[in-house]
Short mmCIF file of C-alpha atoms in Angstrom, two decimals:
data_model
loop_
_atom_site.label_atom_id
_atom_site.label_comp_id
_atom_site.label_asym_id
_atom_site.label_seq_id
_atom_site.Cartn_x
_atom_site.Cartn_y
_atom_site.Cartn_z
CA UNK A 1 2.25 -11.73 -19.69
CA UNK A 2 -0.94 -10.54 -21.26
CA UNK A 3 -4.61 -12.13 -20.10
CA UNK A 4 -7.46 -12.74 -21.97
CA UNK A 5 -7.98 -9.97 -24.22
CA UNK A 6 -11.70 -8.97 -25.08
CA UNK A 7 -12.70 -6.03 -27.50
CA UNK A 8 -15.17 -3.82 -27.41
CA UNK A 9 -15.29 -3.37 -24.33
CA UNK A 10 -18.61 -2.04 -24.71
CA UNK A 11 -20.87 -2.49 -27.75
CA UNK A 12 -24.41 -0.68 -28.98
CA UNK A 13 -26.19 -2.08 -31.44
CA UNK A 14 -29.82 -1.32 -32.58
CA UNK A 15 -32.39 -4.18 -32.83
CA UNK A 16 -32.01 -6.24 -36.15
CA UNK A 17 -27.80 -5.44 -36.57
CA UNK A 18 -25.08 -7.86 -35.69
CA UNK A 19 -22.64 -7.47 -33.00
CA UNK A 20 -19.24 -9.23 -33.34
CA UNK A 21 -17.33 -9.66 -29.93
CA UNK A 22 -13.48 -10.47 -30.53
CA UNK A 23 -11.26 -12.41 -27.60
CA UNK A 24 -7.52 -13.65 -28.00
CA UNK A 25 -6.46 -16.04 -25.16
CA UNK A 26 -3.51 -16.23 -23.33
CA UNK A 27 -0.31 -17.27 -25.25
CA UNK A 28 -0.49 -20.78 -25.31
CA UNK A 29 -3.85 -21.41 -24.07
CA UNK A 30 -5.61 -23.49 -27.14
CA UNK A 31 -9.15 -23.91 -25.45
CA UNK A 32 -11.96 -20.65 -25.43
CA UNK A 33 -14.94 -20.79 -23.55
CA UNK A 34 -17.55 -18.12 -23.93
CA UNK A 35 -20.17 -17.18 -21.19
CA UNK A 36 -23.06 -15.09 -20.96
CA UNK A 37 -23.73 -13.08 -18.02
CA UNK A 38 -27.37 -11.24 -17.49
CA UNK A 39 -28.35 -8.67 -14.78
CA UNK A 40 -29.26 -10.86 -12.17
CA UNK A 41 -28.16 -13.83 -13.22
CA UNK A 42 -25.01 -16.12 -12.80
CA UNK A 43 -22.90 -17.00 -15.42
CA UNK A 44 -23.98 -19.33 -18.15
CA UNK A 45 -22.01 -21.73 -20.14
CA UNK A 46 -22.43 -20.90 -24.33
CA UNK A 47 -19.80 -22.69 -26.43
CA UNK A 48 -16.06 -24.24 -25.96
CA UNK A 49 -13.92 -23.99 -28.51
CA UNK A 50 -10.59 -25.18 -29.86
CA UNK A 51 -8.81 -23.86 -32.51
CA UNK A 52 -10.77 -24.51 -35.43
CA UNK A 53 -13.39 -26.25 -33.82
CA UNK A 54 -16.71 -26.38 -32.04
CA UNK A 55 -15.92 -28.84 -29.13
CA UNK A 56 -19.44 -28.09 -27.11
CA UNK A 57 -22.19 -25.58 -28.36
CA UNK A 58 -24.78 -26.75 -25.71
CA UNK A 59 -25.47 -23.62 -24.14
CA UNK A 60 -25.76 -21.23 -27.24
CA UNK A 61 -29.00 -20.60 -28.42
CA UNK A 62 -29.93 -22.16 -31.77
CA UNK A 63 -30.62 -19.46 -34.01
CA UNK A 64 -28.46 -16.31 -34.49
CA UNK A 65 -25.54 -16.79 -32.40
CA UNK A 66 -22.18 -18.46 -33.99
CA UNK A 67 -18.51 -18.80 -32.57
CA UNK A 68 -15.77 -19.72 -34.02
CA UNK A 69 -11.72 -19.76 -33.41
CA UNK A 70 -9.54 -19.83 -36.25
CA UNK A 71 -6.37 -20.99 -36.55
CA UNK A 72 -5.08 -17.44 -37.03
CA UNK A 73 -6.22 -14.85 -34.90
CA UNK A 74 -8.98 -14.27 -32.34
CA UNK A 75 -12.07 -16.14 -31.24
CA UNK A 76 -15.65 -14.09 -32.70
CA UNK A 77 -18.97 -14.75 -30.90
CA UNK A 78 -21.17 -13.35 -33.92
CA UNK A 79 -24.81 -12.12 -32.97
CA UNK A 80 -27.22 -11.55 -35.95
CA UNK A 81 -30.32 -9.81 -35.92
CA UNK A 82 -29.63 -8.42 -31.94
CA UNK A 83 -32.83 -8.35 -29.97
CA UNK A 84 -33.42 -6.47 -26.37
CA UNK A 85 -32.91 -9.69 -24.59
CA UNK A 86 -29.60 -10.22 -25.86
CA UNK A 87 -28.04 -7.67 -23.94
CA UNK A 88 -25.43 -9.25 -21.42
CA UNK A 89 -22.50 -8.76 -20.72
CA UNK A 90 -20.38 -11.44 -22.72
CA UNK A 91 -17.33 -13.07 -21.04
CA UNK A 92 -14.60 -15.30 -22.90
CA UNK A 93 -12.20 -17.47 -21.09
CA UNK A 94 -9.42 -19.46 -21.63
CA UNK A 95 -7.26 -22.60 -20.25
CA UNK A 96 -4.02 -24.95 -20.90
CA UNK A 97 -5.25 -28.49 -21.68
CA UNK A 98 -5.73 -29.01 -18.07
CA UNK A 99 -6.65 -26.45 -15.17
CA UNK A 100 -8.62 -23.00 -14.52
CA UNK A 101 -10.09 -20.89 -16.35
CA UNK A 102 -9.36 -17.71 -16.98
CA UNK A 103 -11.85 -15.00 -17.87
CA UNK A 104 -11.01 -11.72 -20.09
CA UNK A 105 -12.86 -8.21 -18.86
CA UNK A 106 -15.66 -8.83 -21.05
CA UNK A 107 -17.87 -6.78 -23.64
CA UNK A 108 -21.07 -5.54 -22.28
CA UNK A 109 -23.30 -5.37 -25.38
CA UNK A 110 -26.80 -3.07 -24.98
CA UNK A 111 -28.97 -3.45 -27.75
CA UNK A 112 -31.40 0.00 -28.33
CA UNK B 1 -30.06 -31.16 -13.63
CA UNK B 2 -26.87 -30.10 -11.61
CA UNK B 3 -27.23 -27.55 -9.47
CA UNK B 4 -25.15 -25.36 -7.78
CA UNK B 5 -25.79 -23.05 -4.81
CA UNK B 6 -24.24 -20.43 -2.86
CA UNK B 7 -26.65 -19.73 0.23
CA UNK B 8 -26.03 -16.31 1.12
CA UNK B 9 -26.74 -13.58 -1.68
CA UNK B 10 -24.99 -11.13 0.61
CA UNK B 11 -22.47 -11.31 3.64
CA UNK B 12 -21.68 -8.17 6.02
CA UNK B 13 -18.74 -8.47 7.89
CA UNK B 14 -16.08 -6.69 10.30
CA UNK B 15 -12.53 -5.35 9.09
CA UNK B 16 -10.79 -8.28 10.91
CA UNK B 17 -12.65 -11.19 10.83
CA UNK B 18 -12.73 -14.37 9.03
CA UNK B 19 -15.51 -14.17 6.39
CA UNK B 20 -17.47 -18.09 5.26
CA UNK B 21 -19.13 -18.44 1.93
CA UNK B 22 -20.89 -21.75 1.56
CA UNK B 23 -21.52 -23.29 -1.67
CA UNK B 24 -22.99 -26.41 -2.48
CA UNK B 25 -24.23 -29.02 -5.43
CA UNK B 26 -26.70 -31.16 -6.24
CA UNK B 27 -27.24 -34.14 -8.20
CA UNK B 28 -23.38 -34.61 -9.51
CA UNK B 29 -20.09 -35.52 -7.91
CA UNK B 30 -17.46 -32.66 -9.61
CA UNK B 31 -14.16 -33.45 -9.79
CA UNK B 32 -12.72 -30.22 -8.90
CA UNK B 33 -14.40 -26.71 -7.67
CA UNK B 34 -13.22 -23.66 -8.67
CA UNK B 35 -13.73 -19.97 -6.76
CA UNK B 36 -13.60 -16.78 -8.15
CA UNK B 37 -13.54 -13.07 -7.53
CA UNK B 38 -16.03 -10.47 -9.50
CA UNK B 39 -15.84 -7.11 -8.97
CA UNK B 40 -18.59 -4.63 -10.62
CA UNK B 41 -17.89 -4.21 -13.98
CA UNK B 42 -14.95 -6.71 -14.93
CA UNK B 43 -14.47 -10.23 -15.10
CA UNK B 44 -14.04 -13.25 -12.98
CA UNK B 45 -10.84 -13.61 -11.31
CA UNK B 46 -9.37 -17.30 -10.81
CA UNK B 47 -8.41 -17.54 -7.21
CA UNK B 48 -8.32 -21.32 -6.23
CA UNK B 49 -8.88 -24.45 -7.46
CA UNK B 50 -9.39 -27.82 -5.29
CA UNK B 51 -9.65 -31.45 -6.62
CA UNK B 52 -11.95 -33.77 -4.77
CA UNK B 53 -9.10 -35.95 -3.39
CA UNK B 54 -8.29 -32.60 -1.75
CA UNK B 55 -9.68 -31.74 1.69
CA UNK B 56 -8.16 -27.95 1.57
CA UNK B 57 -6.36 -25.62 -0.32
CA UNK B 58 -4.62 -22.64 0.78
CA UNK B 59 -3.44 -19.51 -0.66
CA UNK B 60 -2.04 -16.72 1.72
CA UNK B 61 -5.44 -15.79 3.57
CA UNK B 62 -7.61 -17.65 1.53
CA UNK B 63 -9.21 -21.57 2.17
CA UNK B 64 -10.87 -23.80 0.63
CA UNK B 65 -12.50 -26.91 1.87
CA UNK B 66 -14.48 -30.15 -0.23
CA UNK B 67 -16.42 -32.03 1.09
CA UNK B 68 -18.05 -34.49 -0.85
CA UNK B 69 -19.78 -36.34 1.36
CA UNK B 70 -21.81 -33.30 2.40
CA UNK B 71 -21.32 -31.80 -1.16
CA UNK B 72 -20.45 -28.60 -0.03
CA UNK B 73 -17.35 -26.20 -0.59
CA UNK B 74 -16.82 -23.54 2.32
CA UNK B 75 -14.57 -20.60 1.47
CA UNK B 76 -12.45 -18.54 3.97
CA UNK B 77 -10.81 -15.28 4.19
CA UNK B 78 -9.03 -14.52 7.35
CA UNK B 79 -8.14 -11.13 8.83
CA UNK B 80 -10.40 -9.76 6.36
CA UNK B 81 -10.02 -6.17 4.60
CA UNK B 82 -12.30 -3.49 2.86
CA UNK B 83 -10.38 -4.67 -0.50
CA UNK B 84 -12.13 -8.28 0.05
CA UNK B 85 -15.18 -6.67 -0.70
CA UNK B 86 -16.88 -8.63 -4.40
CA UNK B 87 -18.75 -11.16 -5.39
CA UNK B 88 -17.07 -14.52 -5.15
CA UNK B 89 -18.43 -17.17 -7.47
CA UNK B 90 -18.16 -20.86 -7.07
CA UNK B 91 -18.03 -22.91 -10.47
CA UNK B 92 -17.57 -27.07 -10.97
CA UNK B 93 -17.16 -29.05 -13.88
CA UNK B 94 -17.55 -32.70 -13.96
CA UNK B 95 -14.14 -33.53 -15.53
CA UNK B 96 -10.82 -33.26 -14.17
CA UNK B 97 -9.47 -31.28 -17.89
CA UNK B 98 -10.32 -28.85 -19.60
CA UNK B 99 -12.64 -28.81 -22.35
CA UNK B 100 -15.90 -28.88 -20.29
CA UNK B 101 -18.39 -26.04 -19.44
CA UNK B 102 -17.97 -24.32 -16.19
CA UNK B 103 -21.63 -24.49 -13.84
CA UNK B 104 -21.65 -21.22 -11.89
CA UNK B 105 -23.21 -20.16 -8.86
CA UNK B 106 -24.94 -16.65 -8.74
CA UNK B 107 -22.65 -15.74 -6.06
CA UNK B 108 -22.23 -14.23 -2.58
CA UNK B 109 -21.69 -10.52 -2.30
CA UNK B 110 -19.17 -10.21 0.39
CA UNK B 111 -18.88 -6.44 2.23
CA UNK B 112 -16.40 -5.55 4.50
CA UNK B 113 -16.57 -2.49 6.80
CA UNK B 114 -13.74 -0.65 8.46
#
């Protein structure tokens, strides 16, 4: 009975390349959430997705930062042009039509 | 904007005793709270859930209570251990399904010494 899955684990990436973070939900589970996490902080809401589709994108920044979740295979959360600040550590979860969420171990991304 | 709030940043406590984490909200009425577990380095663990027709929620030596009138969710573990020791975040979302985004508190960092 496998979690959410989230690879890398851990990411580097110098300043101007893109960092792709990959997460497969539970079996069954048809809605992904992604959240950002940065030292210090709590957990923010980024972008809920079903398969397919961008249900809510309200807390992803405008520029440089796409999701998606296709209808085969994992979600991406795509990063383009990584600065400093964008150095987190990135969670995804996942849920049944109704209930909790549940959150994969996350890819800690440090940009150089 | 909605707010969530978990007073204490950090919590000592005794091997033994029952530790209280307070959370509470601001300018909403969630339909369900949710608490989870962090430890350094990994991801949230789901540990309960309660709706707000619930007053408490149990799960071996965990409780939760809601309390809307006072907006506040208190969160128990009895006979606490070392192994208790995390983070534990409280989250809401306005709707009763999935599909919505999760508002997080920054946590409470919960030790326990033996």
């Amino acid at each position: 009975n496998a979690g959410v899955m989230q690879n890398p684990r851990h990411l580097v990436r110098r300043r101007g390349q893109e960092a792709r973070l990959r997460c497969s939900p539970v079996k069954g589970h048809s809605h992904v959430y992604w959240y950002r996490q940065l030292p210090e902080e709590g957990l923010k809401f980024m972008v809920y997705l079903q398969k397919e589709n961008i249900i809510d994108e309200s807390g992803m920044p405008k520029e440089r930062f796409s999701a998606e979740f296709p209808k085969e295979g994992p979600s991406i959360l795509r990063i383009q042009q990584v600065v400093r600040g964008d150095s987190a550590a990135y969670f995804c979860a996942s849920s049944p039509p109704s209930g909790a969420q549940y959150f994969g171990p996350g890819t800690r991304l440090t940009v150089t | 904007s909605q707010k969530i709030e978990q007073n204490s940043e950090a919590l000592n406590i005794q091997e033994g005793k029952t530790a209280t984490l307070t959370c509470n909200y601001t300018n909403y009425s969630p339909a369900y709270l949710q608490w989870y577990r962090q430890d350094p380095g990994r991801g949230p663990v789901f540990l309960l859930l309660i709706r707000e027709n619930e007053k408490e929620k149990r799960k071996e030596r965990l409780k939760v209570t809601f309390d809307t009138t006072l907006k506040q969710s208190l969160f128990h573990i009895t006979a606490s251990q070392p192994a208790d020791s995390a983070t534990y975040l409280c989250a809401f979302s306005p709707f009763n399904q999935a599909g919505t985004a999760l508002i997080f508190g920054k946590g409470t960092t919960l030790s326990v010494s033996s």
